[in-house]
Short mmCIF file of C-alpha atoms and ligand atoms in Angstrom, two decimals:
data_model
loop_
_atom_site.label_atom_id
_atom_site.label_comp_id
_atom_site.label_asym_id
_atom_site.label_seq_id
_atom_site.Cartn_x
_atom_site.Cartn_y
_atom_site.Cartn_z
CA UNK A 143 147.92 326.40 176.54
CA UNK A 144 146.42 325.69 179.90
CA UNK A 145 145.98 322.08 181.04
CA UNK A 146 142.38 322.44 181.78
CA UNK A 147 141.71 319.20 182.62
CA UNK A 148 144.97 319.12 185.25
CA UNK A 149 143.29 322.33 186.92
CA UNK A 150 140.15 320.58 187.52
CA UNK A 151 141.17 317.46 188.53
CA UNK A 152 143.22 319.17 191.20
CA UNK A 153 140.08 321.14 192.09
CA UNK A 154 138.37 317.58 191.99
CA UNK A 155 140.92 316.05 194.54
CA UNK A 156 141.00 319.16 197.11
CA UNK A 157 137.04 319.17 197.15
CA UNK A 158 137.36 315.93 197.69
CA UNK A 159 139.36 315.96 200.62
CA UNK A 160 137.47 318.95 202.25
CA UNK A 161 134.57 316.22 202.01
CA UNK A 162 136.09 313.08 203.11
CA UNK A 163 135.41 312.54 206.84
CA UNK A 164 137.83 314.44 208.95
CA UNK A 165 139.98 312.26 211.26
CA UNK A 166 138.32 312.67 215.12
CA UNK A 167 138.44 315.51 216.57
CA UNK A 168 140.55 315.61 219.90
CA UNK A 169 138.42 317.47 222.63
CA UNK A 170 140.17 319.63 224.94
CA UNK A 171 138.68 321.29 227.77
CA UNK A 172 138.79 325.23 227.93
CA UNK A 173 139.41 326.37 231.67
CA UNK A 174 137.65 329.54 232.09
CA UNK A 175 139.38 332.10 234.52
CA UNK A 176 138.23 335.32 236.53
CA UNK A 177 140.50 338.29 237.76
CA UNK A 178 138.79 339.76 240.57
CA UNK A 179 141.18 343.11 239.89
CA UNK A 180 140.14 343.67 236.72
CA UNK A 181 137.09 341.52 236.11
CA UNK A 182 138.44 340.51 233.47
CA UNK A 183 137.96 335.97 231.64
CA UNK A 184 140.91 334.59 230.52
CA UNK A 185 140.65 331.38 228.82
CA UNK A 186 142.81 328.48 227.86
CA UNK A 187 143.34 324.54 227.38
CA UNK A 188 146.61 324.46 228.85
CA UNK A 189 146.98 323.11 232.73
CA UNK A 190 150.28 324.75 233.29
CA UNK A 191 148.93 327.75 232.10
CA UNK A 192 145.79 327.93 234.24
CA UNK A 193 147.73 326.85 237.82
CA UNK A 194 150.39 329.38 237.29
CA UNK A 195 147.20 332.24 236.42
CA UNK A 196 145.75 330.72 239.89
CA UNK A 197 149.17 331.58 241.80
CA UNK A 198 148.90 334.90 240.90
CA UNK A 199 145.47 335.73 241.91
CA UNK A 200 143.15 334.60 239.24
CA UNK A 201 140.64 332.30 240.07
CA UNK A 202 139.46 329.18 238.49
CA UNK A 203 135.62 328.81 237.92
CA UNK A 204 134.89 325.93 235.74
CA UNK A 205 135.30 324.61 232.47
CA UNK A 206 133.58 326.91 230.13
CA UNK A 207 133.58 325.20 227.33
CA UNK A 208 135.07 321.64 225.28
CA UNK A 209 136.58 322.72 221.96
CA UNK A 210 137.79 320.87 218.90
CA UNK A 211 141.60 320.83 218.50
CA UNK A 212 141.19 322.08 215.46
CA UNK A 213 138.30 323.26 212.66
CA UNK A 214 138.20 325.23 209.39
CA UNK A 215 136.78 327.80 211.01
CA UNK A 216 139.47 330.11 214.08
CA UNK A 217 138.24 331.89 216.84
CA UNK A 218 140.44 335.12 216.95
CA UNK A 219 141.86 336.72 219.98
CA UNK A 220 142.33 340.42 219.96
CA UNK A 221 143.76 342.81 222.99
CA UNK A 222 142.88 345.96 223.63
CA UNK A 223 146.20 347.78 225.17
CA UNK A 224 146.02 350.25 228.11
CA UNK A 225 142.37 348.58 228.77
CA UNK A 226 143.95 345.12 229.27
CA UNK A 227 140.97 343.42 227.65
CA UNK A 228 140.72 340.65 225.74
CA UNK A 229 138.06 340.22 223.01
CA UNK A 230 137.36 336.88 220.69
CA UNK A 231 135.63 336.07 217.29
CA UNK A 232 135.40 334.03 214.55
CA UNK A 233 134.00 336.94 212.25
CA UNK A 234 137.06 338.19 210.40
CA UNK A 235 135.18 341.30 209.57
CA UNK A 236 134.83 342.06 213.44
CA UNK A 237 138.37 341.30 213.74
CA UNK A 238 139.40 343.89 210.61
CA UNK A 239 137.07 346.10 213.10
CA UNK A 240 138.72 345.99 216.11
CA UNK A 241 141.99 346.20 214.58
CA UNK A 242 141.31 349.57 212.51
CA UNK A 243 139.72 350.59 215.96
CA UNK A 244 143.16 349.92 217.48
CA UNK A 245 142.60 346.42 219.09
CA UNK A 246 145.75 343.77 218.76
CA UNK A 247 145.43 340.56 216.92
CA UNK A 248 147.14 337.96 218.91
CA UNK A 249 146.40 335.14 216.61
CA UNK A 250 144.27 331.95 217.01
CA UNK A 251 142.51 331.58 220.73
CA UNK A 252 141.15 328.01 219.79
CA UNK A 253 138.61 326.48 217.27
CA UNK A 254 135.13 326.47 216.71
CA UNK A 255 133.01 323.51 216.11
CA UNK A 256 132.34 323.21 212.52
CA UNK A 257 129.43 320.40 213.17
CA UNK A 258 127.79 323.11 215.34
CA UNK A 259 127.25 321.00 218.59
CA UNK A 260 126.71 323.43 221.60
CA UNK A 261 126.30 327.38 220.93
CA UNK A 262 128.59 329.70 222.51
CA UNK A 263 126.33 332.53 223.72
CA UNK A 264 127.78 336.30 224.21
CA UNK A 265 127.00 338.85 226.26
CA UNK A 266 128.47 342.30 226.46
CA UNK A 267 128.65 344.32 229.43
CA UNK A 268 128.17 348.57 228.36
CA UNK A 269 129.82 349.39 231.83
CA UNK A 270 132.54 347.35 232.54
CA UNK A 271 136.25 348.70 231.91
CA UNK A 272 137.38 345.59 231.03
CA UNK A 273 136.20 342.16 230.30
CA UNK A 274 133.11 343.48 228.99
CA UNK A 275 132.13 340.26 227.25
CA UNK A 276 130.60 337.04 228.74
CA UNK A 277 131.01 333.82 226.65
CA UNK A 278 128.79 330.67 228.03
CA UNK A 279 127.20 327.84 227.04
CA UNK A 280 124.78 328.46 229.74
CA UNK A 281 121.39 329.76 228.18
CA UNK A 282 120.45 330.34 232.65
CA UNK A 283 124.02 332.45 232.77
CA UNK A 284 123.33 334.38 229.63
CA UNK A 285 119.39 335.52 231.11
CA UNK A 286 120.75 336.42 234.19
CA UNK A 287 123.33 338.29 232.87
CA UNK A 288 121.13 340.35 230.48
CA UNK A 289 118.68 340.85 233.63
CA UNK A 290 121.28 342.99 234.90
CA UNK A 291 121.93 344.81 232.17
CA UNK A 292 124.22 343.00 229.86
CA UNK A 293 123.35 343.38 226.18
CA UNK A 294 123.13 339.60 224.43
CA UNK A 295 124.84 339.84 221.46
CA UNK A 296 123.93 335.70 220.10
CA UNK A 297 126.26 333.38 218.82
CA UNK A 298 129.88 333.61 219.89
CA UNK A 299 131.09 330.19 218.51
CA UNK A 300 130.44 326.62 218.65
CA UNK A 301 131.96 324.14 220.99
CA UNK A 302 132.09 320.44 220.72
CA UNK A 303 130.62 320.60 224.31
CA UNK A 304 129.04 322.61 227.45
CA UNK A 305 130.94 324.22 230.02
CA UNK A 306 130.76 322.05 233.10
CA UNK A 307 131.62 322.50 236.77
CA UNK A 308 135.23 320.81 237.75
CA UNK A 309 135.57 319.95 241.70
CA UNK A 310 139.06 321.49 240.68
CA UNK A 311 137.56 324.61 241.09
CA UNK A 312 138.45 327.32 243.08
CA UNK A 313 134.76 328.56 243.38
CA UNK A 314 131.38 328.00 242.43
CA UNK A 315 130.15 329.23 238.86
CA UNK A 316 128.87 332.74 239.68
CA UNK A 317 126.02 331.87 236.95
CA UNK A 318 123.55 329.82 238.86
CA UNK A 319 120.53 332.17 238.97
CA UNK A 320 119.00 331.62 242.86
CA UNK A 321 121.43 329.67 244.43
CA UNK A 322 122.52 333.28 246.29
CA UNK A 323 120.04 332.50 248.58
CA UNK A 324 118.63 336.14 248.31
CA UNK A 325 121.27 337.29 250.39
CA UNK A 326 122.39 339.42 246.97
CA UNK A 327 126.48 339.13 247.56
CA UNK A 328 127.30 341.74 245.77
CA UNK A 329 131.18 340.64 247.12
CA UNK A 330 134.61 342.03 245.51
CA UNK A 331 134.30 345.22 243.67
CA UNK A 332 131.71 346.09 241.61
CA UNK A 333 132.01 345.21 238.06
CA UNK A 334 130.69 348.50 237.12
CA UNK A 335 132.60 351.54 236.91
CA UNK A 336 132.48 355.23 236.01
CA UNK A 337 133.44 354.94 232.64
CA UNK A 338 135.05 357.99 230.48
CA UNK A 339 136.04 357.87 227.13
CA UNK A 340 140.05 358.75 225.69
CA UNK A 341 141.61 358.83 222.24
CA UNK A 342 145.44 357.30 222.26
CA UNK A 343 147.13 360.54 221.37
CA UNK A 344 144.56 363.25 223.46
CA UNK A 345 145.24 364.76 226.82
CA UNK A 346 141.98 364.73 227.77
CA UNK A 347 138.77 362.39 228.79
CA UNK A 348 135.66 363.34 227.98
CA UNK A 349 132.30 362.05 229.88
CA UNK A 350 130.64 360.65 226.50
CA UNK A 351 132.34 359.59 223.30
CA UNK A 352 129.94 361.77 221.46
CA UNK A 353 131.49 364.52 222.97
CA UNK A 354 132.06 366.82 220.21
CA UNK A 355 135.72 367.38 220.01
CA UNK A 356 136.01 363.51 219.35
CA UNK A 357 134.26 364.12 215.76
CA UNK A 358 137.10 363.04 214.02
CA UNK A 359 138.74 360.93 216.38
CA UNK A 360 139.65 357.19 214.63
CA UNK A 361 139.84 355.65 217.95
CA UNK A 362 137.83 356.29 221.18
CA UNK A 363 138.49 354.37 223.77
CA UNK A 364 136.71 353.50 227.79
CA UNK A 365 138.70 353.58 230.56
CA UNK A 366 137.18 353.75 233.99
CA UNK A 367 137.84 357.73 235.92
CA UNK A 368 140.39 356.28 238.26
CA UNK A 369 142.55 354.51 235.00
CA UNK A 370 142.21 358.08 233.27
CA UNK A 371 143.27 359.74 235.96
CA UNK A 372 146.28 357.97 236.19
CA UNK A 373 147.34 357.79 232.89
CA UNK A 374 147.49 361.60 233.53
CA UNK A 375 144.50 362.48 231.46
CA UNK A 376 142.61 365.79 232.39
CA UNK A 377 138.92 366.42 232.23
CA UNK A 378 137.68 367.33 228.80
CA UNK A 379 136.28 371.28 228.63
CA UNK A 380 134.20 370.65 226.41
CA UNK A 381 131.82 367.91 227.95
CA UNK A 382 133.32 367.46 231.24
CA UNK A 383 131.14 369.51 234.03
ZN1 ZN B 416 134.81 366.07 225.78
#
């Protein structure tokens, strides 16, 4: 016979607890990082982690967000081999996605603010061979971006606070929309490249990943020309003129 009364009054207790006020949240800063090589964020809480990124060439730009040590609800972190990319969400459908699509999980990134304090905004970028999404809290960063093309793709996660500039820094946010003085930098390599389109087990890259002979490919990925090339990847007959 089941103890009916045991079951719910377990069910009684756990609700219970999920209710009851969680202890404070510690805040922890998330350093935001920029590979001029591969244009590529990196992002992480941990000091060590972000001076030994700046020895090897990455730069630090400010802190893009404050996030909760912890929260019911993960942001994910998936890679994306032979593009070196790194993509995150808290939607475990998109996650089930990218993995299907051949994407790696690599576990929990960090946590999103269940109280919903400051909104994450994301941005994708169509062109770029690699870090092809822009997370901010900055509502200026996100237009500007999307003036230039970027697609805004909404909510990303919640933090417990807004990015914020840190004298630390090893250069100015690039966000600020004006402060260029008109003189249009366009500095360091172009973030936008040629991009062709590769499946992991094809010889070939094709010039659109509609291309025909990719009908029944599972997984298409970009690559820029000069990253197909040398993987050793020849032009596609088909599409490629
Ligand atoms: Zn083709």
């Amino acid at each position: 016979m089941h103890k009916g009364t045991g079951w719910l009054a377990a069910v009684v207790a756990l609700v219970t607890a999920m209710a009851a006020p969680a202890t404070a949240l510690a805040a922890q800063d998330m350093y935001r990082l920029y590979n001029p090589n591969s244009g590529e964020h990196f992002y992480t809480a941990n000091v060590a982690e972000r001076d030994s990124l700046r020895r090897v060439g990455w730069r630090y730009e400010q802190v893009g967000w404050v996030a909760p040590d912890h929260s019911a609800t993960p942001v994910y972190r998936l890679y994306k081999p032979n593009a070196g990319d790194h993509h995150y969400t808290m939607n475990s459908n998109e996650k089930d996605m990218l993995v299907n699509a051949g994407w790696r999980f690599e576990g929990i990134g960090w946590y999103s603010d269940d109280a919903h304090s400051v909104t994450m905004f994301r941005q994708y970028n169509p062109n770029a061979r690699s870090g092809s999404h822009n997370y901010t809290t900055n509502g200026s960063e996100r237009d500007w971006l999307v003036s230039l093309g970027w697609r805004d793709e909404g909510l990303a996660w919640y933090a417990l606070g807004p990015g914020r500039a840190d004298p630390n820094a090893d250069k100015p946010a690039p966000s600020n929309p004006g402060t260029d003085g008109g003189s249009s930098s366009q500095g360091g390599g172009s973030t936008v490249t040629n991009v062709v389109y590769y499946t992991p087990n094809g010889g070939c890259y094709h010039k659109t990943a509609s291309c025909r002979t990719l009908r029944r490919s599972k997984t298409i990925l970009p690559a820029s020309l000069t990253d197909a090339q040398q993987m050793g990847l020849k032009p596609c007959k088909e599409c490629w003129h």
